[in-house]
């Protein structure tokens, strides 16, 4: 069974579709792995054993009946971030507020996965309402990094990234508001992609910051990410910000890239992302990656994006502002937690007491911050200015993409830090998303692909690749070319260097 | 409960103060579906059966804008002579309230879809007042709460509340006037006339049911007073829950007299929400707005901007019906009505009905006569609107036709109308069933005349002696005998002939 | 620029419907101050001639057809409710008034 969980999604799908193994066997292997290691990792908040096996069985039956698989990923087990609604399966967003809530509807991403025959194993741990960079803000306890259990798996989607790094699932879904797919990908040695805003429907994605949130694929290889990207992407009339255009040809781009030729591709190194505050080992890994791209034939130039340094402050105004409004609906009236309903308290008091009890410190902090930033008298200085910065950052990207096809930077300034290290210092925590935020503000596509281990601590480092809106395919071409070259040079995929977990505690 | 408010005599109020009004009207559109989801938009029904993840504000659900509602908003804006925004957005108005599922209302803030318009309002005496429109914007309705325990349905003293979200998300257009100044003692009347004119307009546009009793048209009245020598507006109150045209007038008048009494005593007006009590015509204090509410408006990120093309706007302008005020002018000319006659017509709300009756073949005078007199009385007696009577303009036209052709007398025609109203069928059916045909057969009449003359020989003698007026007694007897179905004029002619021969 | 007072924090908590404790007020006052100090930097480049961006995609006029789509049953709607009565969501007594 061990070899099954180590396979890529593409390999698993090949074996399932050719009836070499059954989807049920594959699913069971992953369920067994979860049972074996998740006590240590805590990637899952809910495992849907019955649902997963039933979905796998349906795929097997379809194939046995001679039907074509519903998608290239039919039968492949996936871990779903607990911020996407699942009909009949609990959805908590890592919050006490939604403990036990069972949505009466599927998110569009969930529906597309089901229709594609992808087997949803369960729901993964996350920072509460996706607010955080370490998954320590989950009300259900932290997730541990499979590379070092004392360290964070990144966040907010630490459960999704850890689940694939620990071989509990072949692929996973994350959501990325300020880097919550890419930064966890970076620190767990996995691939994470934030598609172009509007490329994947947000319907059923419990909103943190509506104008920034975007769901995307998490995988152990660029090709797997591309296959998953094609399953979940596409126009959805239920999301008014969804783009009514064909999905970029990401799978074809990944296959093209794997041939290893980047001649004619212009790569821009973002000048502003480096230097002070960056871990030297991260910078060395990044430099090596840039050299690798050059060796593949890419033309590399330095590009200045002067307003990127304003991205973090702008983000910490826009995201909290939107979240203060988005999270207002958690008021104990229609669903979720309710406390103090003892006949002595009014609805207003029950609302305040429930929200006080149901939300964790980081969520409250951001609600307060956003409430302040939107208040009359402060709106122009804070929220209004942040929206102007957003324009400036978009202009920086536009100017850069006039010169180059893709931009690159480290995904995050440091490798995985220790659990507990930054919990009392919100500002230090926020720095983890320094390099990933600009693409959220501008809405363009970005990927993190493993660039090896940092030489000083032996922990994974990520290379961030950024492409223009709707040019997601460029990420996959460059990412796949780089991945193939790096793996060849290192004598194998980075992920196989992750310490064995079985039985250790 | 506070003591009964001191009120100033209305004439004194007008002598010392100038009222300033601001009217906010919320109109529920009659679209098939809600503003942001595909749930049915219909009044009533079992609670929480017209809901979905979006209008229940479930985590993850998103809005999708109803194009028909945008069209309705633009048509209303055009009918109110507004400019239509080239580009505008929705905004979130953030405040907590249990009947609002997301705890923000998706509304429009500084970018309304329509702005800077006016509506000409005709008062009872024919004076026309132009009410300037500040804006008309799109938003969504809230759910409904039911308060259990304590006084029935009241919020005070309730033990708990029950929420129904069928109405949550119904498309609303909020129409806001600019301050209405200089109306003096007629302010209450202007307020009523404005809401009434707006209702007619919206009905003509067919964008709303405009039922104040069902809440599909709701009015909040802002009232303040300025001392005669003041240069700035006074502090205003906002009276909510004004659910009929009559209440609009009463509420404004009450607030004027209440505020004047306070100001005359040297007091200050609290800026607050007040509630109108239908029962005694007073307003009572609601929530005090110590500081302006901080709604933390910001552009709705889940909905993209609306940029109505000028082509679309012009196309919608082409769909506007004749405006009620223009129509009134045209009708006055076409039907040669005096100002008084037009006013009577308007007062009973009979313009449409008369027009339809004329359309069906009746003369304007006859049609007007029937609706303004006979049928208005019937409506009054039944306490319903004229339009709610169980008779159609076509049926009225048919009755008028029967009178014109001599088949019915006016008296019989009224009986036919009674029959129709009672549900006995079409006019001709009623004539048949009730046997109301005019007796025009002379031989039948002559028999009745001979009988009457034989019964009253002295009268016959008088007539023969030249006292023609005495024939009245015989006419009466004949009419009685024929149950009123004879033409009295013809009977008189026949009597004179008979006696003379 | 900012120097958030305890009163201001308490006011924000009220607006946000959070029954914060006294200790939290102190913690938040310090942290919000620190965060706001550092994010205030955005005003350095937010010149008057820069238009704000509210949406990452430049879409306009996304409309839905006015056609009824089946939603939830009453049972589904109330399934997650903390309390329900007579087909309605049951909530504690409401003190305030409609806006
Ligand atoms: Mg409003
Ligand atoms: Zn709905």
mmCIF file of N, CA and C in Angstrom, chain C:
data_model
loop_
_atom_site.group_PDB
_atom_site.id
_atom_site.type_symbol
_atom_site.label_atom_id
_atom_site.label_comp_id
_atom_site.label_asym_id
_atom_site.label_seq_id
_atom_site.Cartn_x
_atom_site.Cartn_y
_atom_site.Cartn_z
ATOM 1 N N UNK C 1 0.359 58.235 13.393
ATOM 2 C CA UNK C 1 -0.897 58.980 13.488
ATOM 3 C C UNK C 1 -1.806 58.459 14.599
ATOM 4 N N UNK C 2 -2.191 57.169 14.553
ATOM 5 C CA UNK C 2 -3.210 56.760 15.519
ATOM 6 C C UNK C 2 -2.646 56.591 16.927
ATOM 7 N N UNK C 3 -3.499 56.788 17.855
ATOM 8 C CA UNK C 3 -3.189 56.480 19.242
ATOM 9 C C UNK C 3 -4.510 56.107 19.852
ATOM 10 N N UNK C 4 -4.826 54.829 19.703
ATOM 11 C CA UNK C 4 -6.172 54.384 20.028
ATOM 12 C C UNK C 4 -6.395 54.302 21.532
ATOM 13 N N UNK C 5 -7.458 54.928 21.964
ATOM 14 C CA UNK C 5 -7.760 54.924 23.397
ATOM 15 C C UNK C 5 -8.611 53.703 23.746
ATOM 16 N N UNK C 6 -8.695 53.447 25.023
ATOM 17 C CA UNK C 6 -9.559 52.356 25.507
ATOM 18 C C UNK C 6 -11.003 52.601 25.090
ATOM 19 N N UNK C 7 -11.419 53.862 25.169
ATOM 20 C CA UNK C 7 -12.795 54.192 24.793
ATOM 21 C C UNK C 7 -13.064 53.877 23.334
ATOM 22 N N UNK C 8 -12.066 54.194 22.515
ATOM 23 C CA UNK C 8 -12.241 53.944 21.097
ATOM 24 C C UNK C 8 -12.336 52.437 20.828
ATOM 25 N N UNK C 9 -11.493 51.688 21.492
ATOM 26 C CA UNK C 9 -11.538 50.230 21.337
ATOM 27 C C UNK C 9 -12.901 49.709 21.782
ATOM 28 N N UNK C 10 -13.390 50.241 22.899
ATOM 29 C CA UNK C 10 -14.697 49.802 23.407
ATOM 30 C C UNK C 10 -15.790 50.146 22.393
ATOM 31 N N UNK C 11 -15.677 51.312 21.781
ATOM 32 C CA UNK C 11 -16.667 51.723 20.787
ATOM 33 C C UNK C 11 -16.617 50.806 19.561
ATOM 34 N N UNK C 12 -15.400 50.488 19.116
ATOM 35 C CA UNK C 12 -15.258 49.574 17.976
ATOM 36 C C UNK C 12 -15.872 48.215 18.299
ATOM 37 N N UNK C 13 -15.615 47.756 19.518
ATOM 38 C CA UNK C 13 -16.135 46.445 19.920
ATOM 39 C C UNK C 13 -17.662 46.461 19.902
ATOM 40 N N UNK C 14 -18.227 47.590 20.281
ATOM 41 C CA UNK C 14 -19.678 47.710 20.288
ATOM 42 C C UNK C 14 -20.220 47.671 18.854
ATOM 43 N N UNK C 15 -19.563 48.426 17.988
ATOM 44 C CA UNK C 15 -19.968 48.426 16.576
ATOM 45 C C UNK C 15 -19.864 47.025 15.984
ATOM 46 N N UNK C 16 -18.829 46.295 16.406
ATOM 47 C CA UNK C 16 -18.555 44.969 15.843
ATOM 48 C C UNK C 16 -19.263 43.866 16.617
ATOM 49 N N UNK C 17 -20.057 44.253 17.614
ATOM 50 C CA UNK C 17 -20.775 43.282 18.446
ATOM 51 C C UNK C 17 -19.841 42.218 19.014
ATOM 52 N N UNK C 18 -18.854 42.691 19.749
ATOM 53 C CA UNK C 18 -17.958 41.792 20.469
ATOM 54 C C UNK C 18 -17.974 42.208 21.941
ATOM 55 N N UNK C 19 -18.376 41.278 22.812
ATOM 56 C CA UNK C 19 -18.425 41.593 24.240
ATOM 57 C C UNK C 19 -17.032 41.422 24.833
ATOM 58 N N UNK C 20 -16.128 42.311 24.456
ATOM 59 C CA UNK C 20 -14.731 42.165 24.864
ATOM 60 C C UNK C 20 -14.556 42.381 26.364
ATOM 61 N N UNK C 21 -13.540 41.748 26.919
ATOM 62 C CA UNK C 21 -13.235 41.918 28.334
ATOM 63 C C UNK C 21 -12.329 43.133 28.505
ATOM 64 N N UNK C 22 -12.187 43.575 29.736
ATOM 65 C CA UNK C 22 -11.308 44.711 30.026
ATOM 66 C C UNK C 22 -9.868 44.424 29.589
ATOM 67 N N UNK C 23 -9.434 43.197 29.873
ATOM 68 C CA UNK C 23 -8.067 42.821 29.486
ATOM 69 C C UNK C 23 -7.885 42.925 27.978
ATOM 70 N N UNK C 24 -8.887 42.434 27.262
ATOM 71 C CA UNK C 24 -8.803 42.475 25.798
ATOM 72 C C UNK C 24 -8.723 43.903 25.294
ATOM 73 N N UNK C 25 -9.457 44.776 25.932
ATOM 74 C CA UNK C 25 -9.434 46.178 25.498
ATOM 75 C C UNK C 25 -7.997 46.700 25.554
ATOM 76 N N UNK C 26 -7.299 46.384 26.631
ATOM 77 C CA UNK C 26 -5.906 46.835 26.757
ATOM 78 C C UNK C 26 -5.028 46.226 25.671
ATOM 79 N N UNK C 27 -5.173 44.924 25.485
ATOM 80 C CA UNK C 27 -4.347 44.242 24.485
ATOM 81 C C UNK C 27 -4.626 44.801 23.089
ATOM 82 N N UNK C 28 -5.905 44.901 22.757
ATOM 83 C CA UNK C 28 -6.264 45.398 21.426
ATOM 84 C C UNK C 28 -5.795 46.834 21.227
ATOM 85 N N UNK C 29 -5.919 47.646 22.255
ATOM 86 C CA UNK C 29 -5.513 49.050 22.116
ATOM 87 C C UNK C 29 -4.046 49.108 21.692
ATOM 88 N N UNK C 30 -3.220 48.309 22.354
ATOM 89 C CA UNK C 30 -1.798 48.293 22.021
ATOM 90 C C UNK C 30 -1.548 47.742 20.631
ATOM 91 N N UNK C 31 -2.183 46.620 20.333
ATOM 92 C CA UNK C 31 -1.913 45.969 19.045
ATOM 93 C C UNK C 31 -2.466 46.764 17.860
ATOM 94 N N UNK C 32 -3.661 47.283 18.018
ATOM 95 C CA UNK C 32 -4.237 48.057 16.918
ATOM 96 C C UNK C 32 -3.375 49.276 16.643
ATOM 97 N N UNK C 33 -2.901 49.873 17.697
ATOM 98 C CA UNK C 33 -2.039 51.039 17.561
ATOM 99 C C UNK C 33 -0.805 50.694 16.735
ATOM 100 N N UNK C 34 -0.190 49.584 17.109
ATOM 101 C CA UNK C 34 1.025 49.154 16.427
ATOM 102 C C UNK C 34 0.737 48.843 14.956
ATOM 103 N N UNK C 35 -0.336 48.119 14.707
ATOM 104 C CA UNK C 35 -0.660 47.741 13.332
ATOM 105 C C UNK C 35 -1.012 48.980 12.507
ATOM 106 N N UNK C 36 -1.845 49.819 13.071
ATOM 107 C CA UNK C 36 -2.269 51.013 12.331
ATOM 108 C C UNK C 36 -1.090 51.920 12.025
ATOM 109 N N UNK C 37 -0.185 52.007 12.990
ATOM 110 C CA UNK C 37 1.034 52.795 12.767
ATOM 111 C C UNK C 37 1.751 52.331 11.516
ATOM 112 N N UNK C 38 1.835 51.017 11.391
ATOM 113 C CA UNK C 38 2.629 50.502 10.277
ATOM 114 C C UNK C 38 1.850 50.512 8.958
ATOM 115 N N UNK C 39 0.526 50.374 9.020
ATOM 116 C CA UNK C 39 -0.211 50.380 7.756
ATOM 117 C C UNK C 39 -0.532 51.801 7.263
ATOM 118 N N UNK C 40 -0.391 52.764 8.153
ATOM 119 C CA UNK C 40 -0.682 54.155 7.779
ATOM 120 C C UNK C 40 0.207 54.614 6.633
ATOM 121 N N UNK C 41 1.273 53.873 6.442
ATOM 122 C CA UNK C 41 2.198 54.093 5.353
ATOM 123 C C UNK C 41 1.528 54.206 3.981
ATOM 124 N N UNK C 42 0.371 53.575 3.823
ATOM 125 C CA UNK C 42 -0.298 53.607 2.516
ATOM 126 C C UNK C 42 -0.597 55.033 2.060
ATOM 127 N N UNK C 43 -0.795 55.932 3.006
ATOM 128 C CA UNK C 43 -1.159 57.299 2.611
ATOM 129 C C UNK C 43 0.015 58.033 1.955
ATOM 130 N N UNK C 44 1.231 57.485 2.136
ATOM 131 C CA UNK C 44 2.407 58.115 1.508
ATOM 132 C C UNK C 44 2.275 58.196 -0.013
ATOM 133 N N UNK C 45 1.687 57.160 -0.604
ATOM 134 C CA UNK C 45 1.622 57.118 -2.074
ATOM 135 C C UNK C 45 0.206 57.283 -2.632
ATOM 136 N N UNK C 46 -0.772 57.413 -1.712
ATOM 137 C CA UNK C 46 -2.162 57.493 -2.165
ATOM 138 C C UNK C 46 -2.504 58.916 -2.605
ATOM 139 N N UNK C 47 -1.931 59.316 -3.718
ATOM 140 C CA UNK C 47 -2.151 60.676 -4.192
ATOM 141 C C UNK C 47 -3.574 60.857 -4.721
ATOM 142 N N UNK C 48 -3.986 62.119 -4.801
ATOM 143 C CA UNK C 48 -5.354 62.431 -5.239
ATOM 144 C C UNK C 48 -5.666 61.918 -6.641
ATOM 145 N N UNK C 49 -4.632 61.890 -7.486
ATOM 146 C CA UNK C 49 -4.909 61.510 -8.879
ATOM 147 C C UNK C 49 -4.876 59.999 -9.110
ATOM 148 N N UNK C 50 -4.716 59.230 -8.033
ATOM 149 C CA UNK C 50 -4.736 57.771 -8.196
ATOM 150 C C UNK C 50 -6.153 57.266 -7.930
ATOM 151 N N UNK C 51 -6.775 56.643 -8.908
ATOM 152 C CA UNK C 51 -8.129 56.130 -8.657
ATOM 153 C C UNK C 51 -8.078 54.884 -7.785
ATOM 154 N N UNK C 52 -9.044 54.711 -6.912
ATOM 155 C CA UNK C 52 -9.055 53.499 -6.075
ATOM 156 C C UNK C 52 -9.508 52.280 -6.879
ATOM 157 N N UNK C 53 -9.008 51.116 -6.499
ATOM 158 C CA UNK C 53 -9.451 49.855 -7.114
ATOM 159 C C UNK C 53 -10.279 49.099 -6.086
ATOM 160 N N UNK C 54 -11.550 48.826 -6.419
ATOM 161 C CA UNK C 54 -12.376 48.057 -5.484
ATOM 162 C C UNK C 54 -12.472 46.599 -5.912
ATOM 163 N N UNK C 55 -12.270 46.343 -7.191
ATOM 164 C CA UNK C 55 -12.428 44.990 -7.710
ATOM 165 C C UNK C 55 -11.195 44.608 -8.525
ATOM 166 N N UNK C 56 -10.750 43.357 -8.333
ATOM 167 C CA UNK C 56 -9.541 42.921 -9.026
ATOM 168 C C UNK C 56 -9.796 42.644 -10.508
ATOM 169 N N UNK C 57 -11.054 42.404 -10.872
ATOM 170 C CA UNK C 57 -11.345 42.165 -12.297
ATOM 171 C C UNK C 57 -12.180 43.318 -12.839
ATOM 172 N N UNK C 58 -11.855 43.808 -14.028
ATOM 173 C CA UNK C 58 -12.567 44.965 -14.574
ATOM 174 C C UNK C 58 -13.871 44.578 -15.262
ATOM 175 N N UNK C 59 -14.767 43.938 -14.543
ATOM 176 C CA UNK C 59 -16.051 43.541 -15.130
ATOM 177 C C UNK C 59 -17.121 44.585 -14.804
ATOM 178 N N UNK C 60 -18.123 44.710 -15.672
ATOM 179 C CA UNK C 60 -19.315 45.504 -15.354
ATOM 180 C C UNK C 60 -20.544 44.762 -15.869
ATOM 181 N N UNK C 61 -21.707 45.206 -15.385
ATOM 182 C CA UNK C 61 -23.001 44.728 -15.884
ATOM 183 C C UNK C 61 -23.122 43.204 -15.923
ATOM 184 N N UNK C 62 -22.906 42.593 -14.784
ATOM 185 C CA UNK C 62 -23.144 41.148 -14.699
ATOM 186 C C UNK C 62 -24.536 40.955 -14.103
ATOM 187 N N UNK C 63 -25.467 40.541 -14.935
ATOM 188 C CA UNK C 63 -26.860 40.415 -14.503
ATOM 189 C C UNK C 63 -27.341 38.972 -14.610
ATOM 190 N N UNK C 64 -28.330 38.692 -13.784
ATOM 191 C CA UNK C 64 -28.962 37.379 -13.764
ATOM 192 C C UNK C 64 -30.356 37.518 -14.388
ATOM 193 N N UNK C 65 -30.823 36.461 -15.065
ATOM 194 C CA UNK C 65 -32.183 36.442 -15.584
ATOM 195 C C UNK C 65 -33.167 36.409 -14.413
ATOM 196 N N UNK C 66 -34.311 37.044 -14.603
ATOM 197 C CA UNK C 66 -35.326 37.092 -13.541
ATOM 198 C C UNK C 66 -36.179 35.823 -13.559
ATOM 199 N N UNK C 67 -35.543 34.706 -13.311
ATOM 200 C CA UNK C 67 -36.214 33.412 -13.391
ATOM 201 C C UNK C 67 -36.072 32.686 -12.050
ATOM 202 N N UNK C 68 -37.197 32.180 -11.553
ATOM 203 C CA UNK C 68 -37.197 31.526 -10.246
ATOM 204 C C UNK C 68 -36.384 30.231 -10.289
ATOM 205 N N UNK C 69 -35.527 30.075 -9.286
ATOM 206 C CA UNK C 69 -34.699 28.879 -9.144
ATOM 207 C C UNK C 69 -35.056 28.265 -7.787
ATOM 208 N N UNK C 70 -35.259 26.957 -7.725
ATOM 209 C CA UNK C 70 -35.608 26.359 -6.424
ATOM 210 C C UNK C 70 -34.526 26.639 -5.384
ATOM 211 N N UNK C 71 -34.949 26.955 -4.167
ATOM 212 C CA UNK C 71 -33.997 27.238 -3.090
ATOM 213 C C UNK C 71 -34.006 26.122 -2.073
ATOM 214 N N UNK C 72 -34.082 26.481 -0.813
ATOM 215 C CA UNK C 72 -34.068 25.494 0.258
ATOM 216 C C UNK C 72 -35.497 25.253 0.745
ATOM 217 N N UNK C 73 -35.718 24.068 1.284
ATOM 218 C CA UNK C 73 -36.999 23.823 1.950
ATOM 219 C C UNK C 73 -36.934 24.486 3.323
ATOM 220 N N UNK C 74 -38.106 24.635 3.937
ATOM 221 C CA UNK C 74 -38.132 25.221 5.281
ATOM 222 C C UNK C 74 -37.282 24.389 6.241
ATOM 223 N N UNK C 75 -37.376 23.086 6.077
ATOM 224 C CA UNK C 75 -36.610 22.188 6.947
ATOM 225 C C UNK C 75 -35.102 22.389 6.773
ATOM 226 N N UNK C 76 -34.680 22.502 5.517
ATOM 227 C CA UNK C 76 -33.249 22.742 5.253
ATOM 228 C C UNK C 76 -32.818 24.092 5.826
ATOM 229 N N UNK C 77 -33.695 25.082 5.624
ATOM 230 C CA UNK C 77 -33.355 26.432 6.079
ATOM 231 C C UNK C 77 -33.143 26.454 7.587
ATOM 232 N N UNK C 78 -33.984 25.695 8.300
ATOM 233 C CA UNK C 78 -33.948 25.749 9.765
ATOM 234 C C UNK C 78 -33.019 24.703 10.375
ATOM 235 N N UNK C 79 -32.474 23.818 9.530
ATOM 236 C CA UNK C 79 -31.695 22.684 10.049
ATOM 237 C C UNK C 79 -30.518 23.134 10.919
ATOM 238 N N UNK C 80 -29.898 24.240 10.565
ATOM 239 C CA UNK C 80 -28.728 24.688 11.330
ATOM 240 C C UNK C 80 -29.059 25.690 12.408
ATOM 241 N N UNK C 81 -30.352 25.979 12.594
ATOM 242 C CA UNK C 81 -30.741 27.044 13.523
ATOM 243 C C UNK C 81 -30.508 26.635 14.973
ATOM 244 N N UNK C 82 -29.979 27.532 15.788
ATOM 245 C CA UNK C 82 -29.831 27.242 17.214
ATOM 246 C C UNK C 82 -31.189 26.959 17.868
ATOM 247 N N UNK C 83 -32.252 27.608 17.369
ATOM 248 C CA UNK C 83 -33.604 27.346 17.865
ATOM 249 C C UNK C 83 -34.602 27.741 16.798
ATOM 250 N N UNK C 84 -35.705 26.989 16.735
ATOM 251 C CA UNK C 84 -36.735 27.292 15.739
ATOM 252 C C UNK C 84 -38.101 27.053 16.359
ATOM 253 N N UNK C 85 -39.109 27.722 15.812
ATOM 254 C CA UNK C 85 -40.471 27.596 16.324
ATOM 255 C C UNK C 85 -41.435 27.980 15.204
ATOM 256 N N UNK C 86 -42.415 27.161 14.965
ATOM 257 C CA UNK C 86 -43.437 27.454 13.941
ATOM 258 C C UNK C 86 -42.843 27.818 12.586
ATOM 259 N N UNK C 87 -41.832 27.096 12.178
ATOM 260 C CA UNK C 87 -41.258 27.359 10.851
ATOM 261 C C UNK C 87 -40.398 28.596 10.801
ATOM 262 N N UNK C 88 -40.137 29.183 11.964
ATOM 263 C CA UNK C 88 -39.324 30.402 11.992
ATOM 264 C C UNK C 88 -38.100 30.209 12.875
ATOM 265 N N UNK C 89 -37.108 31.060 12.653
ATOM 266 C CA UNK C 89 -35.939 31.059 13.515
ATOM 267 C C UNK C 89 -36.336 31.715 14.838
ATOM 268 N N UNK C 90 -36.054 31.017 15.932
ATOM 269 C CA UNK C 90 -36.385 31.589 17.229
ATOM 270 C C UNK C 90 -35.140 32.267 17.801
ATOM 271 N N UNK C 91 -35.290 33.509 18.168
ATOM 272 C CA UNK C 91 -34.162 34.282 18.702
ATOM 273 C C UNK C 91 -34.591 34.962 19.994
ATOM 274 N N UNK C 92 -33.613 35.332 20.827
ATOM 275 C CA UNK C 92 -33.988 36.047 22.059
ATOM 276 C C UNK C 92 -34.709 37.351 21.725
ATOM 277 N N UNK C 93 -35.341 37.925 22.729
ATOM 278 C CA UNK C 93 -36.101 39.157 22.476
ATOM 279 C C UNK C 93 -35.190 40.235 21.890
ATOM 280 N N UNK C 94 -35.740 40.945 20.922
ATOM 281 C CA UNK C 94 -34.976 41.979 20.228
ATOM 282 C C UNK C 94 -35.272 43.310 20.908
ATOM 283 N N UNK C 95 -34.219 43.995 21.334
ATOM 284 C CA UNK C 95 -34.426 45.257 22.058
ATOM 285 C C UNK C 95 -34.493 46.455 21.127
ATOM 286 N N UNK C 96 -33.563 46.499 20.199
ATOM 287 C CA UNK C 96 -33.453 47.684 19.347
ATOM 288 C C UNK C 96 -34.579 47.727 18.345
ATOM 289 N N UNK C 97 -34.480 48.676 17.447
ATOM 290 C CA UNK C 97 -35.507 48.804 16.436
ATOM 291 C C UNK C 97 -34.888 48.702 15.067
ATOM 292 N N UNK C 98 -35.765 48.499 14.133
ATOM 293 C CA UNK C 98 -35.328 48.440 12.747
ATOM 294 C C UNK C 98 -34.689 49.764 12.353
ATOM 295 N N UNK C 99 -33.727 49.668 11.464
ATOM 296 C CA UNK C 99 -33.045 50.899 11.037
ATOM 297 C C UNK C 99 -33.852 51.613 9.975
#
